[in-house]
mmCIF file of C-alpha atoms and ligand atoms in Angstrom:
data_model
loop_
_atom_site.group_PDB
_atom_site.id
_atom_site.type_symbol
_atom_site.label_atom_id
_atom_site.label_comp_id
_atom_site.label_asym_id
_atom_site.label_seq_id
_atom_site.Cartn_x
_atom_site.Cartn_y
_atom_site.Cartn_z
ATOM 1 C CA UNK A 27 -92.993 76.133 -10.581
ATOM 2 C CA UNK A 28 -94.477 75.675 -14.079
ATOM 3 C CA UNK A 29 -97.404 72.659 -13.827
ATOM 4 C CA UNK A 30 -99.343 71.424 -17.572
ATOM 5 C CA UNK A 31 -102.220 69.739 -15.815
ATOM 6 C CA UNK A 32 -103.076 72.027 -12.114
ATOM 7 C CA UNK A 33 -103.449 75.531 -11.491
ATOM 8 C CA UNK A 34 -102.187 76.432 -8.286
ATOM 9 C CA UNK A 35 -102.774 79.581 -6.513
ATOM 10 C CA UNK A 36 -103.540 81.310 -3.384
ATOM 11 C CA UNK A 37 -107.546 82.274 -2.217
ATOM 12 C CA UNK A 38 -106.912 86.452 -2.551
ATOM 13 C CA UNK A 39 -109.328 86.632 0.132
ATOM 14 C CA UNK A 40 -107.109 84.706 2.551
ATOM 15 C CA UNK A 41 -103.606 83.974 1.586
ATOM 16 C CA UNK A 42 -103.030 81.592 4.328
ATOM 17 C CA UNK A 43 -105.338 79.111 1.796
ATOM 18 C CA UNK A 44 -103.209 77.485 -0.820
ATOM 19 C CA UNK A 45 -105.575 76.246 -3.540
ATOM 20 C CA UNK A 46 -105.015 73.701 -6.423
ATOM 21 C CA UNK A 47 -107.575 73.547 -9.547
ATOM 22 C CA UNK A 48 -107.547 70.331 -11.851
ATOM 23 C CA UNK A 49 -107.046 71.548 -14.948
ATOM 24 C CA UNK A 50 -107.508 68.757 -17.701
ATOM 25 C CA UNK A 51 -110.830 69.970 -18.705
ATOM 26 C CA UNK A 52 -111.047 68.263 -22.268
ATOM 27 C CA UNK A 53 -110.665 64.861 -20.615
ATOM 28 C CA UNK A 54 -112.929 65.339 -17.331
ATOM 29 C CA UNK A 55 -109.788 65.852 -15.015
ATOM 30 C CA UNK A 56 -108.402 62.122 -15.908
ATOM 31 C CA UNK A 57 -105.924 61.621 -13.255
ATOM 32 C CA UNK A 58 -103.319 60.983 -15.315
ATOM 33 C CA UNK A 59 -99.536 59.883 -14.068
ATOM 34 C CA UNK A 60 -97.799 63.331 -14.706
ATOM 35 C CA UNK A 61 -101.030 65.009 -13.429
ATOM 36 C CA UNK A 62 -101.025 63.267 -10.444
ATOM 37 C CA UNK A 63 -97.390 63.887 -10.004
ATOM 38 C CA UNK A 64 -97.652 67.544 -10.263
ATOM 39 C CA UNK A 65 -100.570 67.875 -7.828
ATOM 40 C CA UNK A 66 -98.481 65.601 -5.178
ATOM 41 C CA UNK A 67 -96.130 68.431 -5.695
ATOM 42 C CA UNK A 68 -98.176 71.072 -5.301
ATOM 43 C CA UNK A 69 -99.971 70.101 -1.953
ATOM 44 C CA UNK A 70 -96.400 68.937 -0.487
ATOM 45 C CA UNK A 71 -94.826 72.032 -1.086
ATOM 46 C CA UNK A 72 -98.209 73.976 0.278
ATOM 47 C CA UNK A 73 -97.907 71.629 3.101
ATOM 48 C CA UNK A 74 -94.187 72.661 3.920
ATOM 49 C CA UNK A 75 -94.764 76.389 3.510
ATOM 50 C CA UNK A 76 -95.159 78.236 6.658
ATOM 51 C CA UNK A 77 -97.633 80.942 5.259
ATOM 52 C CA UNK A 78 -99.977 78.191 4.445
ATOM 53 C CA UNK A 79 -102.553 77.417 7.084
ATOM 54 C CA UNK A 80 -105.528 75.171 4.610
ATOM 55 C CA UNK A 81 -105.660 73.740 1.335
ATOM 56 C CA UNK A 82 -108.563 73.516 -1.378
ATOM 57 C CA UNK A 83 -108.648 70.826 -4.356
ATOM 58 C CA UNK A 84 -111.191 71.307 -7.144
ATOM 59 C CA UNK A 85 -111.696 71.006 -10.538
ATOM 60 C CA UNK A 86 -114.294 72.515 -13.188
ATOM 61 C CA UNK A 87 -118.050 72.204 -13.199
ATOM 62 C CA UNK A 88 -118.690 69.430 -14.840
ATOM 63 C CA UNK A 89 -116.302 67.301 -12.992
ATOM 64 C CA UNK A 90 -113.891 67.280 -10.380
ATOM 65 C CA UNK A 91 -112.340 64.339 -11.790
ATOM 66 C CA UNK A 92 -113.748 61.734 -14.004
ATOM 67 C CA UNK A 93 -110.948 58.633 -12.585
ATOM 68 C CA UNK A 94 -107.559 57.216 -13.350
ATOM 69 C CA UNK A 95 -106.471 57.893 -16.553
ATOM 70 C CA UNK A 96 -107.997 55.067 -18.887
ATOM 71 C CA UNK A 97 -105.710 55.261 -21.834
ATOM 72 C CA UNK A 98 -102.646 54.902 -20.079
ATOM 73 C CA UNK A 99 -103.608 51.809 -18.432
ATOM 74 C CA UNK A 100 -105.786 49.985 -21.216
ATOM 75 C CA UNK A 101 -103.049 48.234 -22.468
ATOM 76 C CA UNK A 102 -100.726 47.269 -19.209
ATOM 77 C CA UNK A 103 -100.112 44.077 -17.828
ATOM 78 C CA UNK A 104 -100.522 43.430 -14.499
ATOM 79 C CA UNK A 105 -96.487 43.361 -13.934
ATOM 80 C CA UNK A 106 -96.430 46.738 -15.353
ATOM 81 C CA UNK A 107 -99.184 48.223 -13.106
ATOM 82 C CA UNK A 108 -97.527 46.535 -10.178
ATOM 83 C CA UNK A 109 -93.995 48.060 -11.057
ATOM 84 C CA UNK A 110 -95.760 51.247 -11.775
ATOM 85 C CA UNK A 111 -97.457 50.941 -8.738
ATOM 86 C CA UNK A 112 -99.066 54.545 -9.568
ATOM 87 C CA UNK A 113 -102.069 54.114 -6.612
ATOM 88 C CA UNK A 114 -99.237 54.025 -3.689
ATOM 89 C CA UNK A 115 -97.958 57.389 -3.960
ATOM 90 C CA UNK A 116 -101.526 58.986 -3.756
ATOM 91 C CA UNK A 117 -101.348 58.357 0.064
ATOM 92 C CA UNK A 118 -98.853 60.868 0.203
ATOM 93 C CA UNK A 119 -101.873 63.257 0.202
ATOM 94 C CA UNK A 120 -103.422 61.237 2.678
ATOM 95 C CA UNK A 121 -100.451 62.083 5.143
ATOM 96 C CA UNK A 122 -100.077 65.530 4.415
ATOM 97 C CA UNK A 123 -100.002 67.350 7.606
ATOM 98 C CA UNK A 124 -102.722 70.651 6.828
ATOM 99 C CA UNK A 125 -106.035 70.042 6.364
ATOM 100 C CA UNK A 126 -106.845 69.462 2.138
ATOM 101 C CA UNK A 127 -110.961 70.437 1.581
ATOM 102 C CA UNK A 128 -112.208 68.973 -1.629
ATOM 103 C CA UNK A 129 -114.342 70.876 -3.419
ATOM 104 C CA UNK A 130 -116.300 68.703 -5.505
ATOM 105 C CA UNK A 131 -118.616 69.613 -8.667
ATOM 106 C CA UNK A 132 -119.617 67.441 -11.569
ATOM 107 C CA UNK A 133 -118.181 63.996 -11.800
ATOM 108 C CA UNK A 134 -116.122 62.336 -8.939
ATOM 109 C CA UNK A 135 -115.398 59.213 -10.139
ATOM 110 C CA UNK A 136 -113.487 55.740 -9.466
ATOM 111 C CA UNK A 137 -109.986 58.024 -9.097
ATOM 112 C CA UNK A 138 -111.724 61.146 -8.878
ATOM 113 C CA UNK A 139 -114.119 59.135 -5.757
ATOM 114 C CA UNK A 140 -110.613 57.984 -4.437
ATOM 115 C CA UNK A 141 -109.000 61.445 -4.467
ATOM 116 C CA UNK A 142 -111.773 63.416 -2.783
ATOM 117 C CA UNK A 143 -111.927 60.986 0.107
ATOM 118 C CA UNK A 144 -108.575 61.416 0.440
ATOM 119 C CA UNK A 145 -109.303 64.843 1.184
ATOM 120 C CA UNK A 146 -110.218 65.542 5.034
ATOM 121 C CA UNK A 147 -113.601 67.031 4.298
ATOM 122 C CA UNK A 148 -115.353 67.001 1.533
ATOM 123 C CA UNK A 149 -117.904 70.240 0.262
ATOM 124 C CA UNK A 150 -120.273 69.103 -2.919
ATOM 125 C CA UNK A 151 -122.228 71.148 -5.331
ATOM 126 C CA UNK A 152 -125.664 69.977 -5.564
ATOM 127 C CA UNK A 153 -124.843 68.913 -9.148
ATOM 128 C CA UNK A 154 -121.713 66.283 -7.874
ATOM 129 C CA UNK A 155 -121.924 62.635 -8.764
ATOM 130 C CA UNK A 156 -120.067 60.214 -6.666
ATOM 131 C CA UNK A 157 -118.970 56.836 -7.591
ATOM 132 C CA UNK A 158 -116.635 53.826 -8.585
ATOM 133 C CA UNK A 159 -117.867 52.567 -11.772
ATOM 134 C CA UNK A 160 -114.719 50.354 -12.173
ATOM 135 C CA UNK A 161 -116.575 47.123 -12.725
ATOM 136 C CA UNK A 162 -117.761 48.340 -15.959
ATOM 137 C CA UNK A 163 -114.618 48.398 -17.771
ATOM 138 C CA UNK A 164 -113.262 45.042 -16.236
ATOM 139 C CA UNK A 165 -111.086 46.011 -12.952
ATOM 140 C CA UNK A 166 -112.535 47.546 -9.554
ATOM 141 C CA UNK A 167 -111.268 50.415 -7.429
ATOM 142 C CA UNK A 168 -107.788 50.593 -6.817
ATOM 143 C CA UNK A 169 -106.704 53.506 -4.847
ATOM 144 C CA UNK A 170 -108.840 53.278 -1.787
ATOM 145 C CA UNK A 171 -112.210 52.824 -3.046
ATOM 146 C CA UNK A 172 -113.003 49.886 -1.662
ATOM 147 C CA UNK A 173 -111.807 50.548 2.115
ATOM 148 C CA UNK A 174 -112.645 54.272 2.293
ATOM 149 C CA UNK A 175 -116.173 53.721 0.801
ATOM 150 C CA UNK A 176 -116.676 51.196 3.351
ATOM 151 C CA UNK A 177 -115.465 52.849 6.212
ATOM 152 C CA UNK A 178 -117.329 55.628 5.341
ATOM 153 C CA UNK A 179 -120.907 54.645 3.888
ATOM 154 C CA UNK A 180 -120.825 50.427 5.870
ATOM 155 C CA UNK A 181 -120.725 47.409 3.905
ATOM 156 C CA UNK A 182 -124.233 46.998 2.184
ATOM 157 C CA UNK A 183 -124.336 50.318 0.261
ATOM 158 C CA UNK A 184 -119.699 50.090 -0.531
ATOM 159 C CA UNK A 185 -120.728 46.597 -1.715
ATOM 160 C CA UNK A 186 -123.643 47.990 -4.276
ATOM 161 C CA UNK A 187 -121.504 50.914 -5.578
ATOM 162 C CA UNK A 188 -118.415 48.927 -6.375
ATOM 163 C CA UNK A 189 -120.262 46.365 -7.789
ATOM 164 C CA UNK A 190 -122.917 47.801 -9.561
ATOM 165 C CA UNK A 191 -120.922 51.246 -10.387
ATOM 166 C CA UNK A 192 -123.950 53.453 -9.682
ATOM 167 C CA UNK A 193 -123.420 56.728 -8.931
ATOM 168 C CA UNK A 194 -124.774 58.805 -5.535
ATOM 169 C CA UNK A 195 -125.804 61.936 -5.760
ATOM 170 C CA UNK A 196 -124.561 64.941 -4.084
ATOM 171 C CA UNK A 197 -127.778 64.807 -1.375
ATOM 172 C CA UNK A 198 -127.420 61.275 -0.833
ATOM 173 C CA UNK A 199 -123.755 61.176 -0.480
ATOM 174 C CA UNK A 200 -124.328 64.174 1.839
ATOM 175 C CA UNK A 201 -127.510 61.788 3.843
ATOM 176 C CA UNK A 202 -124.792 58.983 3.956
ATOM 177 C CA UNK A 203 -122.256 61.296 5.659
ATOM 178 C CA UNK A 204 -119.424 61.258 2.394
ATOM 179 C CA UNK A 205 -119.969 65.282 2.316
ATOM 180 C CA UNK A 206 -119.846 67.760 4.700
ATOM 181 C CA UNK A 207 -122.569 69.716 2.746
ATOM 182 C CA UNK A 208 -124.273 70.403 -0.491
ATOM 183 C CA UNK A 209 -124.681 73.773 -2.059
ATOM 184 C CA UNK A 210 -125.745 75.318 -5.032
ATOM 185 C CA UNK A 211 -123.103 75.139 -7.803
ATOM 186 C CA UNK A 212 -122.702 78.858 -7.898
ATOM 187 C CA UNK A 213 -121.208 79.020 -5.044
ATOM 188 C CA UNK A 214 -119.605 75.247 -3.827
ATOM 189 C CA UNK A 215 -116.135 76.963 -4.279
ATOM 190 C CA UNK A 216 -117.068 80.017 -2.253
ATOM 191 C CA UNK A 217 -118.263 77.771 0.302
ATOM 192 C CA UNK A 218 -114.912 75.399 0.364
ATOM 193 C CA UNK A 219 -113.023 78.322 0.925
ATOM 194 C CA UNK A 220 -115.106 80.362 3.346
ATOM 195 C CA UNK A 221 -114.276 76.595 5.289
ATOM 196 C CA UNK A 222 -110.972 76.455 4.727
ATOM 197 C CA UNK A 223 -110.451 80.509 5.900
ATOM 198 C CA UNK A 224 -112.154 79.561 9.026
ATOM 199 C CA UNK A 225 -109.686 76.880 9.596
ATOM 200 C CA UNK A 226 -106.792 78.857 8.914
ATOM 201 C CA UNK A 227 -107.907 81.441 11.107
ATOM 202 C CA UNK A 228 -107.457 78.427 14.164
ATOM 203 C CA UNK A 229 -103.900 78.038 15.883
ATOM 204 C CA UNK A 230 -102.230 75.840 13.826
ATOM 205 C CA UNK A 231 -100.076 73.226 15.849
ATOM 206 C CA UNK A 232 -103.843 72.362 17.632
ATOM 207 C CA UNK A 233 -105.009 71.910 13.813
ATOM 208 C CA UNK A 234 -102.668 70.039 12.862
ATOM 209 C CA UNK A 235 -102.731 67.406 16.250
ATOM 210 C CA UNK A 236 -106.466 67.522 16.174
ATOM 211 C CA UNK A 237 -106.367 66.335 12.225
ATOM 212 C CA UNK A 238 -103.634 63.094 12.784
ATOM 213 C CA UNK A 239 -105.950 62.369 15.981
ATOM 214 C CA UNK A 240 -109.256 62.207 14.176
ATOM 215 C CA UNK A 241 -107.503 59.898 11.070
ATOM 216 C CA UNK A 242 -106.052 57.683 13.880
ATOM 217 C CA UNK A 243 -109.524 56.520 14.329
ATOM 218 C CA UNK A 244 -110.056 55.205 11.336
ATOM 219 C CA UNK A 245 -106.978 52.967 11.503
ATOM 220 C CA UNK A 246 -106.400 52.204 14.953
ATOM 221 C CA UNK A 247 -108.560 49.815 17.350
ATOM 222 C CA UNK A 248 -110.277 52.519 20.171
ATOM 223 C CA UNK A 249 -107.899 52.026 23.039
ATOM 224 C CA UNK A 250 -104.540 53.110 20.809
ATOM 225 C CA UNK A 251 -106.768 55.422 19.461
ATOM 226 C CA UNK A 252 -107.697 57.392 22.939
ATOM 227 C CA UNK A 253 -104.053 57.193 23.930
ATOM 228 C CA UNK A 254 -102.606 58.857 21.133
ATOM 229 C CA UNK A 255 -105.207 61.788 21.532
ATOM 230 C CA UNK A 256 -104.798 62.194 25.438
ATOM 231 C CA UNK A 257 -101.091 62.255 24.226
ATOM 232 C CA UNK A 258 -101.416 64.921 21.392
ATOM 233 C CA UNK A 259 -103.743 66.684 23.786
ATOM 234 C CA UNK A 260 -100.924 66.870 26.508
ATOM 235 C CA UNK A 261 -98.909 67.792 23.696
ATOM 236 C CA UNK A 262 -100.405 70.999 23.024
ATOM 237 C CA UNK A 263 -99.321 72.346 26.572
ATOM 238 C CA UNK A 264 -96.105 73.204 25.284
ATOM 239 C CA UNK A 265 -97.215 75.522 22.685
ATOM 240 C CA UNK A 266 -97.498 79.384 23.565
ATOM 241 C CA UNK A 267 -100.510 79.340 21.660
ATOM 242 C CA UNK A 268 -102.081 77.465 24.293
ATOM 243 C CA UNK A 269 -101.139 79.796 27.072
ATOM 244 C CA UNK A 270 -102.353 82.774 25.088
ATOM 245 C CA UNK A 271 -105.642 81.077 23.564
ATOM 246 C CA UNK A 272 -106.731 80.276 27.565
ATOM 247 C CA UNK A 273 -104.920 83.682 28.870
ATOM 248 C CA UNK A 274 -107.291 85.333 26.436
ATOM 249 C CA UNK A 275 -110.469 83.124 27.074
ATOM 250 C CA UNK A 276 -109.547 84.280 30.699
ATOM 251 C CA UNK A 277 -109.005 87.796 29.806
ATOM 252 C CA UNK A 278 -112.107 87.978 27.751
ATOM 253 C CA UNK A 279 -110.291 89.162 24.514
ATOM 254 C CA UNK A 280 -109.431 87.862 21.064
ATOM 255 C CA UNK A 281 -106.221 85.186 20.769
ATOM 256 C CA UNK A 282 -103.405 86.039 18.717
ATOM 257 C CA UNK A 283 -102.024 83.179 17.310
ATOM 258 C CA UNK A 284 -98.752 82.313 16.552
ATOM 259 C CA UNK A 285 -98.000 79.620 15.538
ATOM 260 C CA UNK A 286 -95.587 77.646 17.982
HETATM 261 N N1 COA B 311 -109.694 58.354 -18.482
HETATM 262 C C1 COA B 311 -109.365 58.866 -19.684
HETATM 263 N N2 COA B 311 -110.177 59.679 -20.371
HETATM 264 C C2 COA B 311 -111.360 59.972 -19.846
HETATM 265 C C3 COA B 311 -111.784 59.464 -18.610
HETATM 266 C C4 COA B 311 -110.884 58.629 -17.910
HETATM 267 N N3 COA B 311 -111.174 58.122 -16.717
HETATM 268 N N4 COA B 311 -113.025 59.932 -18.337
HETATM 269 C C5 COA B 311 -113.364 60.712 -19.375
HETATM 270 N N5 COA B 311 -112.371 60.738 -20.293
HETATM 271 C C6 COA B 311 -112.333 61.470 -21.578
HETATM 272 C C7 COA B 311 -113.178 60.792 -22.632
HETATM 273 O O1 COA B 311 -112.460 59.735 -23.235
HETATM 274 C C8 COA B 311 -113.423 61.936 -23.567
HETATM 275 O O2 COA B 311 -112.258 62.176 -24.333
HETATM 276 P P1 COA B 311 -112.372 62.481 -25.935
HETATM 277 O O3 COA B 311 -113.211 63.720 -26.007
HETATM 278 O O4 COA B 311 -110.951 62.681 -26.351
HETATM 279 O O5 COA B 311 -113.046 61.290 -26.515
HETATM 280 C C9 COA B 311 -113.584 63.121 -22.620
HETATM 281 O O6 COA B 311 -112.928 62.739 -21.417
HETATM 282 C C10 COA B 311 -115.018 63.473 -22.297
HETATM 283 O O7 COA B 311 -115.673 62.298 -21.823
HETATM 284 P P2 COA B 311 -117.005 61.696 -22.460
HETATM 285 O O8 COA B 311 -117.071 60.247 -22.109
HETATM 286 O O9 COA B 311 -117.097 62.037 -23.907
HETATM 287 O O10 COA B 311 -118.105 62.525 -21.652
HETATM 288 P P3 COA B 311 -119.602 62.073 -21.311
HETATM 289 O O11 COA B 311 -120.252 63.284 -20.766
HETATM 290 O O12 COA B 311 -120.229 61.390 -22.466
HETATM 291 O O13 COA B 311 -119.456 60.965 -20.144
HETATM 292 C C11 COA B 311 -118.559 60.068 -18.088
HETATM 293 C C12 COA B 311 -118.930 61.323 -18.881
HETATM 294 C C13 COA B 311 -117.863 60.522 -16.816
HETATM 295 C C14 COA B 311 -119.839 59.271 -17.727
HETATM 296 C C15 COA B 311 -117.630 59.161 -18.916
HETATM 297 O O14 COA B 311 -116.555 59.960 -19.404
HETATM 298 C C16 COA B 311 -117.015 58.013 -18.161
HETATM 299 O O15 COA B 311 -117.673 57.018 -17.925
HETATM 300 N N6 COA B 311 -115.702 58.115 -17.799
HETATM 301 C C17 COA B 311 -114.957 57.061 -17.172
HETATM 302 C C18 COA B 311 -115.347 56.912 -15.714
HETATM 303 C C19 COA B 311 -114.611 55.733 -15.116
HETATM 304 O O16 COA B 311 -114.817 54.603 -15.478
HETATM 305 N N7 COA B 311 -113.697 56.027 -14.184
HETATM 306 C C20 COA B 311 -112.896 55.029 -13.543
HETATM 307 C C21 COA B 311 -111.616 54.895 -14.239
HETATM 308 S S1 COA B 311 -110.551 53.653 -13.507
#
């Protein structure tokens, strides 16, 4: 498929790790409406191919994305944005079913923010900037900001960002637990996919039961939460991977995984 505003490729290193690169440079990765459509796209149809295992988002350097595209929404009304209702359709990447590592250097902000913690993990260079500076051009986060931030970093320190729009930097987002980890900027991409290949390399039904399990908890009460990973967990005993990842712990040999 021909995209204008991603690259999309494969990590040669490890083809099982579909890979999509931002790729509005001249406007800091502005997550524009036909941008966003074509990386929906992309990560869908990664996410329905067998041969894929892990995906990696990124962008450029300087930013991974610099936020919701400004100039198309500086002159809507608010029964415009609500028809256009542009934020609901990002959640599609929060249900896709493979694990999505962001790879984060530069600028994530307000949208760009939103996106990466959309992401399942999240692996910084030490020259990222995180933040929702929303309030300084009249609205506030729209696309998850607000709840994700919160969830993630507790109310007193969501509260500042959104309201003050400062950024955090790549060691203190890492400190507050928004990052997996913070490496030099030579080699944050390196990193995200030397992650990803590692997950790949896992049996994949697991991976993908384990994932929905550990997002449950962030929108289920405890109880519902513990059932539905006892149940997963059960779940896995129908899968020969399970009989041959314990029939080779037993053995003392390598699993082969299949994949079913
Ligand atoms: N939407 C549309 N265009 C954007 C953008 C956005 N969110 N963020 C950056 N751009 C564009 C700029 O308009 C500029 O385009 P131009 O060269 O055609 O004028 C280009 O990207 C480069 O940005 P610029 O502001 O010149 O770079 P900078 O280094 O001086 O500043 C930022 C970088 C990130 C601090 C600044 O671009 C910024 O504040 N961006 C908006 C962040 C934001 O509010 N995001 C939330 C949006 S809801």
């Amino acid at each position: 498929m021909d995209f204008q505003y991603i690259r999309v490729y494969r990590y040669e290193a490890d083809p099982r790790v579909g890979a999509v690169q931002l790729n509005r440079p001249d406007k800091l990765n502005a997550l524009s409406l036909p941008l966003m459509e074509e990386l929906i796209t992309a990560l869908e149809a990664f996410d329905a191919d067998p041969d894929i295992r892990c995906m990696v988002l990124h962008g450029n350097e300087r930013a991974f994305a610099a936020g919701a595209d400004i100039d198309e929404m500086a002159q809507a009304d608010s029964v415009e944005m609500l028809l256009r209702d542009q934020f609901r359709k990002w959640e599609r990447i929060a249900a896709l079913k493979k694990p999505l590592i962001a790879a984060v250097s530069g600028y994530a902000l307000g949208g760009g923010c939103e996106l990466a913690m959309l992401c399942d993990m999240i692996i910084a260079s030490d020259t990222a900037q995180f933040g929702q500076p929303e309030i300084n051009i009249g609205v506030m986060p729209g696309a998850g900001g607000t709840q994700r931030l919160t969830r993630t970093l507790g109310k007193a320190l969501a509260m500042e960002l959104v309201l003050t729009g400062r950024f955090l930097s790549a060691q203190e987002a890492y400190r507050l637990g928004l990052v997996n980890r913070v490496v030099p900027a030579e080699i944050y991409l390196q990193e995200a996919f030397a992650l990803a290949s590692t997950i790949a390399s896992k049996p994949p039904i697991a991976v993908r039961l384990a994932k929905e399990a550990v997002l449950k908890a962030l929108s289920t009460p405890l109880e519902i939460g513990l059932e539905f990973e006892r149940k997963n967990f059960y779940l896995l005993f129908s899968t020969a991977d399970q009989k041959e990842g314990m029939q080779a712990f037993q053995q003392k040999r390598p699993p082969q995984w299949r994949g079913r």
